[in-house]
Amino acid sequence: MGGMGKETKIARVLIAISVVFGLFAVATLLAIVIGGLPARPGIFPAGALLLAAVKTAGIGFGLAAYRTIGRGDLARAGRYALVAGFLPPLDLIALFAGLLVIFPHGEEGAG
């Protein structure tokens, strides 16, 4: 991580935070499906299970973005983070991290 820019390090931390929050969301949704937590009226267990499956795919893309940043392929990592951010439910932390990695910054070119 020593050769990374400041924005890249921040994006990597944000992606890690997004993955941890995603794991908590999936655990909560699975608790609703299993019946450990009372669901609000209008939330069906099948819908919660479907949302948990989609969020798990988002976590997978978040992990792929985290590992790809470590390898130095920032464009691909940004795309993975954007996909993780746009999968329902919308993950603004991963979305911001993806945009932070993809767009070039003036500090890198100056010098």
Coordinates of N, CA, C and O in Angstrom, one line a residue:
M1 N 0.8 -1.2 0.0 CA 0.0 0.0 0.0 C 0.9 1.2 0.0 O 0.3 2.3 0.0
G2 N 2.2 1.1 0.0 CA 3.0 2.2 0.1 C 3.0 3.1 -1.1 O 3.2 4.3 -1.0
G3 N 2.9 2.5 -2.3 CA 2.9 3.3 -3.6 C 1.6 3.9 -4.0 O 1.6 4.5 -5.0
M4 N 0.6 3.7 -3.2 CA -0.7 4.2 -3.6 C -0.9 5.7 -3.2 O -0.3 6.2 -2.2
G5 N -1.7 6.4 -4.0 CA -2.0 7.8 -3.7 C -3.0 7.9 -2.5 O -3.6 6.9 -2.1
K6 N -3.1 9.1 -2.0 CA -4.0 9.3 -0.9 C -5.5 8.9 -1.2 O -6.1 8.3 -0.4
E7 N -5.9 9.3 -2.4 CA -7.3 9.0 -2.8 C -7.5 7.5 -2.9 O -8.6 7.0 -2.5
T8 N -6.5 6.8 -3.4 CA -6.6 5.4 -3.6 C -6.7 4.7 -2.2 O -7.5 3.8 -2.0
K9 N -5.9 5.1 -1.2 CA -6.0 4.6 0.1 C -7.3 4.8 0.7 O -7.9 4.0 1.4
I10 N -7.8 6.0 0.6 CA -9.2 6.4 1.1 C -10.2 5.5 0.5 O -11.1 5.0 1.2
A11 N -10.2 5.3 -0.8 CA -11.1 4.5 -1.5 C -11.1 3.0 -1.0 O -12.1 2.4 -0.9
R12 N -9.9 2.6 -0.8 CA -9.7 1.2 -0.3 C -10.4 1.0 1.1 O -11.0 0.0 1.3
V13 N -10.2 2.0 1.9 CA -10.8 1.9 3.3 C -12.3 2.0 3.2 O -13.0 1.3 3.9
L14 N -12.8 2.9 2.3 CA -14.2 3.0 2.1 C -14.9 1.7 1.6 O -16.0 1.4 2.0
I15 N -14.2 1.1 0.7 CA -14.7 -0.2 0.2 C -14.7 -1.2 1.3 O -15.7 -2.0 1.4
A16 N -13.7 -1.3 2.1 CA -13.7 -2.2 3.2 C -14.9 -1.9 4.2 O -15.5 -2.9 4.6
I17 N -15.1 -0.7 4.5 CA -16.2 -0.3 5.3 C -17.6 -0.7 4.7 O -18.5 -1.2 5.3
S18 N -17.7 -0.5 3.4 CA -18.9 -0.9 2.6 C -19.1 -2.4 2.7 O -20.3 -2.8 2.9
V19 N -18.1 -3.2 2.6 CA -18.2 -4.6 2.7 C -18.7 -5.0 4.1 O -19.6 -5.9 4.2
V20 N -18.1 -4.4 5.1 CA -18.5 -4.8 6.5 C -20.0 -4.4 6.7 O -20.8 -5.2 7.3
F21 N -20.4 -3.2 6.3 CA -21.8 -2.9 6.4 C -22.7 -3.8 5.6 O -23.8 -4.1 6.0
G22 N -22.2 -4.2 4.4 CA -23.0 -5.1 3.6 C -23.2 -6.5 4.3 O -24.3 -7.1 4.2
L23 N -22.2 -6.9 5.0 CA -22.3 -8.2 5.7 C -23.3 -8.1 6.9 O -24.1 -9.0 7.1
F24 N -23.3 -6.9 7.5 CA -24.4 -6.7 8.6 C -25.8 -6.7 8.0 O -26.7 -7.2 8.5
A25 N -25.9 -6.1 6.8 CA -27.2 -6.0 6.1 C -27.7 -7.4 5.7 O -28.9 -7.7 5.9
V26 N -26.8 -8.2 5.2 CA -27.2 -9.6 4.8 C -27.5 -10.4 6.0 O -28.5 -11.1 6.0
A27 N -26.8 -10.2 7.1 CA -27.1 -11.0 8.3 C -28.5 -10.6 8.9 O -29.3 -11.4 9.3
T28 N -28.8 -9.3 8.8 CA -30.1 -8.8 9.3 C -31.2 -9.3 8.4 O -32.3 -9.8 8.9
L29 N -31.0 -9.3 7.1 CA -32.0 -9.8 6.1 C -32.2 -11.3 6.3 O -33.4 -11.8 6.3
L30 N -31.2 -12.0 6.6 CA -31.3 -13.5 6.8 C -32.0 -13.8 8.1 O -32.8 -14.7 8.2
A31 N -31.8 -12.9 9.1 CA -32.5 -13.1 10.4 C -34.0 -12.8 10.2 O -34.8 -13.5 10.8
I32 N -34.4 -11.9 9.3 CA -35.8 -11.7 9.0 C -36.3 -12.9 8.3 O -37.5 -13.4 8.6
V33 N -35.6 -13.5 7.4 CA -36.1 -14.7 6.6 C -36.3 -15.9 7.6 O -37.3 -16.6 7.5
I34 N -35.3 -16.1 8.5 CA -35.4 -17.2 9.4 C -36.4 -17.0 10.4 O -37.0 -18.0 10.9
G35 N -36.7 -15.8 10.7 CA -37.8 -15.5 11.7 C -37.3 -15.1 13.0 O -38.1 -14.9 13.9
G36 N -36.0 -14.8 13.1 CA -35.5 -14.4 14.4 C -35.8 -12.9 14.7 O -36.0 -12.5 15.8
L37 N -36.0 -12.1 13.7 CA -36.4 -10.7 13.9 C -37.8 -10.5 13.2 O -38.1 -11.1 12.2
P38 N -38.7 -9.8 13.9 CA -40.0 -9.6 13.3 C -39.9 -8.6 12.1 O -39.2 -7.6 12.2
A39 N -40.5 -9.0 11.0 CA -40.5 -8.2 9.8 C -41.6 -7.2 9.9 O -42.6 -7.3 10.6
R40 N -41.3 -6.0 9.3 CA -42.3 -5.0 9.3 C -43.4 -5.4 8.4 O -43.2 -6.2 7.5
P41 N -44.6 -4.9 8.6 CA -45.7 -5.2 7.7 C -45.4 -4.9 6.3 O -44.9 -3.8 6.0
G42 N -45.6 -5.8 5.4 CA -45.3 -5.5 4.0 C -44.0 -6.1 3.5 O -43.7 -6.1 2.3
I43 N -43.1 -6.5 4.4 CA -41.9 -7.2 4.0 C -42.1 -8.7 4.0 O -42.4 -9.3 5.1
F44 N -42.0 -9.3 2.9 CA -42.2 -10.7 2.8 C -40.8 -11.4 2.9 O -39.8 -10.9 2.4
P45 N -40.8 -12.6 3.5 CA -39.5 -13.3 3.6 C -38.9 -13.6 2.3 O -37.6 -13.6 2.2
A46 N -39.6 -13.9 1.3 CA -39.0 -14.2 0.0 C -38.4 -12.9 -0.6 O -37.3 -13.0 -1.2
G47 N -39.0 -11.8 -0.4 CA -38.3 -10.5 -0.8 C -37.1 -10.2 0.0 O -36.1 -9.7 -0.6
A48 N -37.1 -10.5 1.3 CA -35.9 -10.3 2.1 C -34.8 -11.2 1.6 O -33.6 -10.9 1.6
L49 N -35.1 -12.4 1.3 CA -34.1 -13.4 0.8 C -33.6 -13.0 -0.5 O -32.4 -13.1 -0.8
L50 N -34.4 -12.5 -1.4 CA -33.9 -12.0 -2.7 C -33.0 -10.8 -2.5 O -32.0 -10.7 -3.2
L51 N -33.4 -9.9 -1.7 CA -32.5 -8.7 -1.4 C -31.2 -9.1 -0.8 O -30.2 -8.6 -1.1
A52 N -31.2 -10.1 0.1 CA -30.0 -10.6 0.7 C -29.1 -11.3 -0.4 O -27.9 -11.1 -0.4
A53 N -29.7 -12.0 -1.4 CA -28.9 -12.6 -2.4 C -28.2 -11.5 -3.3 O -27.1 -11.6 -3.7
V54 N -29.0 -10.4 -3.6 CA -28.4 -9.4 -4.5 C -27.4 -8.6 -3.7 O -26.3 -8.2 -4.2
K55 N -27.6 -8.4 -2.4 CA -26.6 -7.7 -1.6 C -25.3 -8.5 -1.4 O -24.2 -8.0 -1.4
T56 N -25.5 -9.8 -1.4 CA -24.3 -10.7 -1.4 C -23.5 -10.6 -2.7 O -22.2 -10.6 -2.6
A57 N -24.1 -10.5 -3.8 CA -23.4 -10.2 -5.0 C -22.7 -8.9 -5.0 O -21.6 -8.8 -5.4
G58 N -23.3 -7.9 -4.4 CA -22.7 -6.6 -4.2 C -21.4 -6.7 -3.3 O -20.4 -6.0 -3.6
I59 N -21.5 -7.5 -2.3 CA -20.4 -7.7 -1.4 C -19.2 -8.4 -2.2 O -18.1 -8.0 -2.0
G60 N -19.6 -9.3 -3.1 CA -18.6 -10.0 -3.9 C -17.9 -9.0 -4.8 O -16.7 -9.0 -5.0
F61 N -18.6 -8.1 -5.4 CA -18.0 -7.0 -6.2 C -17.2 -6.1 -5.4 O -16.1 -5.6 -5.8
G62 N -17.6 -5.8 -4.2 CA -16.8 -4.9 -3.3 C -15.5 -5.6 -2.9 O -14.4 -4.9 -2.9
L63 N -15.5 -6.9 -2.7 CA -14.3 -7.6 -2.4 C -13.4 -7.7 -3.6 O -12.1 -7.5 -3.5
A64 N -14.0 -7.8 -4.8 CA -13.1 -7.8 -6.0 C -12.5 -6.4 -6.2 O -11.3 -6.3 -6.6
A65 N -13.2 -5.4 -5.9 CA -12.7 -4.0 -6.0 C -11.5 -3.8 -5.0 O -10.5 -3.3 -5.4
Y66 N -11.7 -4.3 -3.8 CA -10.7 -4.2 -2.8 C -9.4 -4.9 -3.2 O -8.3 -4.3 -3.1
R67 N -9.5 -6.1 -3.7 CA -8.3 -6.8 -4.2 C -7.7 -6.2 -5.4 O -6.5 -6.2 -5.6
T68 N -8.5 -5.7 -6.3 CA -8.0 -5.1 -7.5 C -7.3 -3.8 -7.3 O -6.3 -3.5 -7.9
I69 N -7.7 -3.1 -6.3 CA -7.0 -1.9 -5.9 C -5.6 -2.3 -5.4 O -4.6 -1.6 -5.7
G70 N -5.5 -3.3 -4.6 CA -4.2 -3.8 -4.1 C -3.3 -4.2 -5.2 O -2.1 -4.1 -5.1
R71 N -3.8 -4.7 -6.3 CA -3.0 -5.1 -7.5 C -2.6 -3.9 -8.3 O -1.7 -4.0 -9.2
G72 N -3.3 -2.7 -8.2 CA -2.9 -1.5 -8.9 C -3.7 -1.2 -10.1 O -3.5 -0.2 -10.8
D73 N -4.7 -2.0 -10.4 CA -5.6 -1.8 -11.6 C -6.8 -0.9 -11.1 O -7.8 -1.4 -10.8
L74 N -6.6 0.4 -11.1 CA -7.5 1.3 -10.5 C -8.8 1.4 -11.4 O -9.9 1.5 -10.8
A75 N -8.7 1.4 -12.7 CA -9.9 1.5 -13.5 C -10.8 0.3 -13.3 O -12.0 0.5 -13.2
R76 N -10.3 -0.9 -13.3 CA -11.1 -2.1 -13.1 C -11.7 -2.1 -11.6 O -12.9 -2.4 -11.4
A77 N -10.9 -1.7 -10.6 CA -11.4 -1.6 -9.3 C -12.5 -0.6 -9.2 O -13.5 -0.8 -8.4
G78 N -12.4 0.5 -9.9 CA -13.5 1.5 -9.8 C -14.8 1.0 -10.4 O -15.8 1.3 -9.9
R79 N -14.6 0.2 -11.5 CA -15.8 -0.4 -12.1 C -16.5 -1.4 -11.2 O -17.7 -1.4 -11.1
Y80 N -15.7 -2.2 -10.5 CA -16.2 -3.2 -9.6 C -16.9 -2.4 -8.4 O -18.0 -2.8 -8.0
A81 N -16.3 -1.4 -8.0 CA -16.9 -0.6 -6.9 C -18.2 0.1 -7.3 O -19.2 0.1 -6.5
L82 N -18.3 0.6 -8.5 CA -19.5 1.2 -9.0 C -20.6 0.1 -9.2 O -21.8 0.4 -8.8
V83 N -20.3 -1.1 -9.6 CA -21.3 -2.1 -9.7 C -21.8 -2.5 -8.3 O -23.0 -2.6 -8.1
A84 N -20.9 -2.6 -7.4 CA -21.3 -2.9 -6.0 C -22.1 -1.8 -5.4 O -23.1 -2.0 -4.6
G85 N -21.9 -0.5 -5.8 CA -22.7 0.6 -5.3 C -24.1 0.6 -5.9 O -25.0 1.1 -5.2
F86 N -24.2 0.2 -7.2 CA -25.5 0.3 -7.8 C -26.4 -0.8 -7.6 O -27.6 -0.7 -7.8
L87 N -25.9 -2.0 -7.1 CA -26.8 -3.1 -6.9 C -27.7 -2.8 -5.7 O -27.2 -2.2 -4.7
P88 N -28.9 -3.1 -5.8 CA -29.8 -2.8 -4.7 C -29.5 -3.6 -3.4 O -29.0 -4.7 -3.5
P89 N -29.6 -3.0 -2.3 CA -29.9 -1.6 -2.0 C -28.7 -0.7 -2.3 O -27.6 -1.2 -2.1
L90 N -29.0 0.4 -2.7 CA -27.9 1.4 -3.2 C -26.9 1.6 -2.1 O -27.3 1.9 -0.9
D91 N -25.6 1.4 -2.4 CA -24.6 1.5 -1.4 C -23.7 2.8 -1.8 O -22.9 2.8 -2.7
L92 N -24.0 3.9 -1.1 CA -23.4 5.1 -1.4 C -21.9 5.2 -1.1 O -21.1 5.9 -1.7
I93 N -21.5 4.4 -0.1 CA -20.1 4.4 0.3 C -19.3 3.7 -0.9 O -18.2 4.3 -1.3
A94 N -19.7 2.6 -1.4 CA -19.0 2.0 -2.5 C -19.1 2.8 -3.7 O -18.1 2.9 -4.5
L95 N -20.2 3.5 -4.0 CA -20.4 4.3 -5.1 C -19.4 5.5 -5.1 O -18.7 5.8 -6.1
F96 N -19.2 6.1 -3.9 CA -18.3 7.2 -3.8 C -16.8 6.7 -3.9 O -16.0 7.4 -4.6
A97 N -16.5 5.5 -3.4 CA -15.2 5.0 -3.5 C -14.9 4.7 -5.0 O -13.7 4.9 -5.4
G98 N -15.8 4.2 -5.7 CA -15.6 3.9 -7.1 C -15.3 5.1 -7.9 O -14.5 5.2 -8.8
L99 N -16.1 6.2 -7.6 CA -15.9 7.4 -8.3 C -14.5 8.0 -8.0 O -13.9 8.7 -8.8
L100 N -14.1 7.9 -6.7 CA -12.9 8.4 -6.2 C -11.7 7.7 -6.9 O -10.7 8.4 -7.3
V101 N -11.8 6.4 -7.2 CA -10.7 5.7 -7.9 C -10.7 6.0 -9.4 O -9.7 6.1 -10.0
I102 N -11.9 6.0 -10.0 CA -12.0 6.1 -11.5 C -11.5 7.5 -12.0 O -10.7 7.5 -12.9
F103 N -12.0 8.6 -11.4 CA -11.7 9.9 -12.0 C -10.2 10.3 -11.6 O -9.8 10.2 -10.5
P104 N -9.5 10.8 -12.6 CA -8.1 11.2 -12.3 C -8.1 12.5 -11.5 O -9.0 13.3 -11.5
H105 N -7.0 12.6 -10.7 CA -6.9 13.8 -9.8 C -5.7 14.6 -10.3 O -4.7 14.1 -10.8
G106 N -5.8 15.9 -10.0 CA -4.7 16.8 -10.4 C -3.4 16.6 -9.7 O -2.4 17.0 -10.2
E107 N -3.4 16.1 -8.5 CA -2.2 15.9 -7.7 C -1.3 14.9 -8.3 O -0.1 15.0 -8.2
E108 N -1.8 13.8 -9.0 CA -1.0 12.8 -9.6 C -0.2 13.3 -10.8 O 1.0 12.9 -11.0
G109 N -0.8 14.2 -11.6 CA -0.1 14.7 -12.8 C 0.9 15.8 -12.4 O 1.9 16.0 -13.1
A110 N 0.6 16.5 -11.4 CA 1.5 17.7 -11.0 C 2.8 17.1 -10.3 O 2.7 16.2 -9.6
G111 N 3.8 17.8 -10.5 CA 4.9 17.3 -9.7 C 6.2 17.6 -10.3 O 7.2 17.7 -10.0

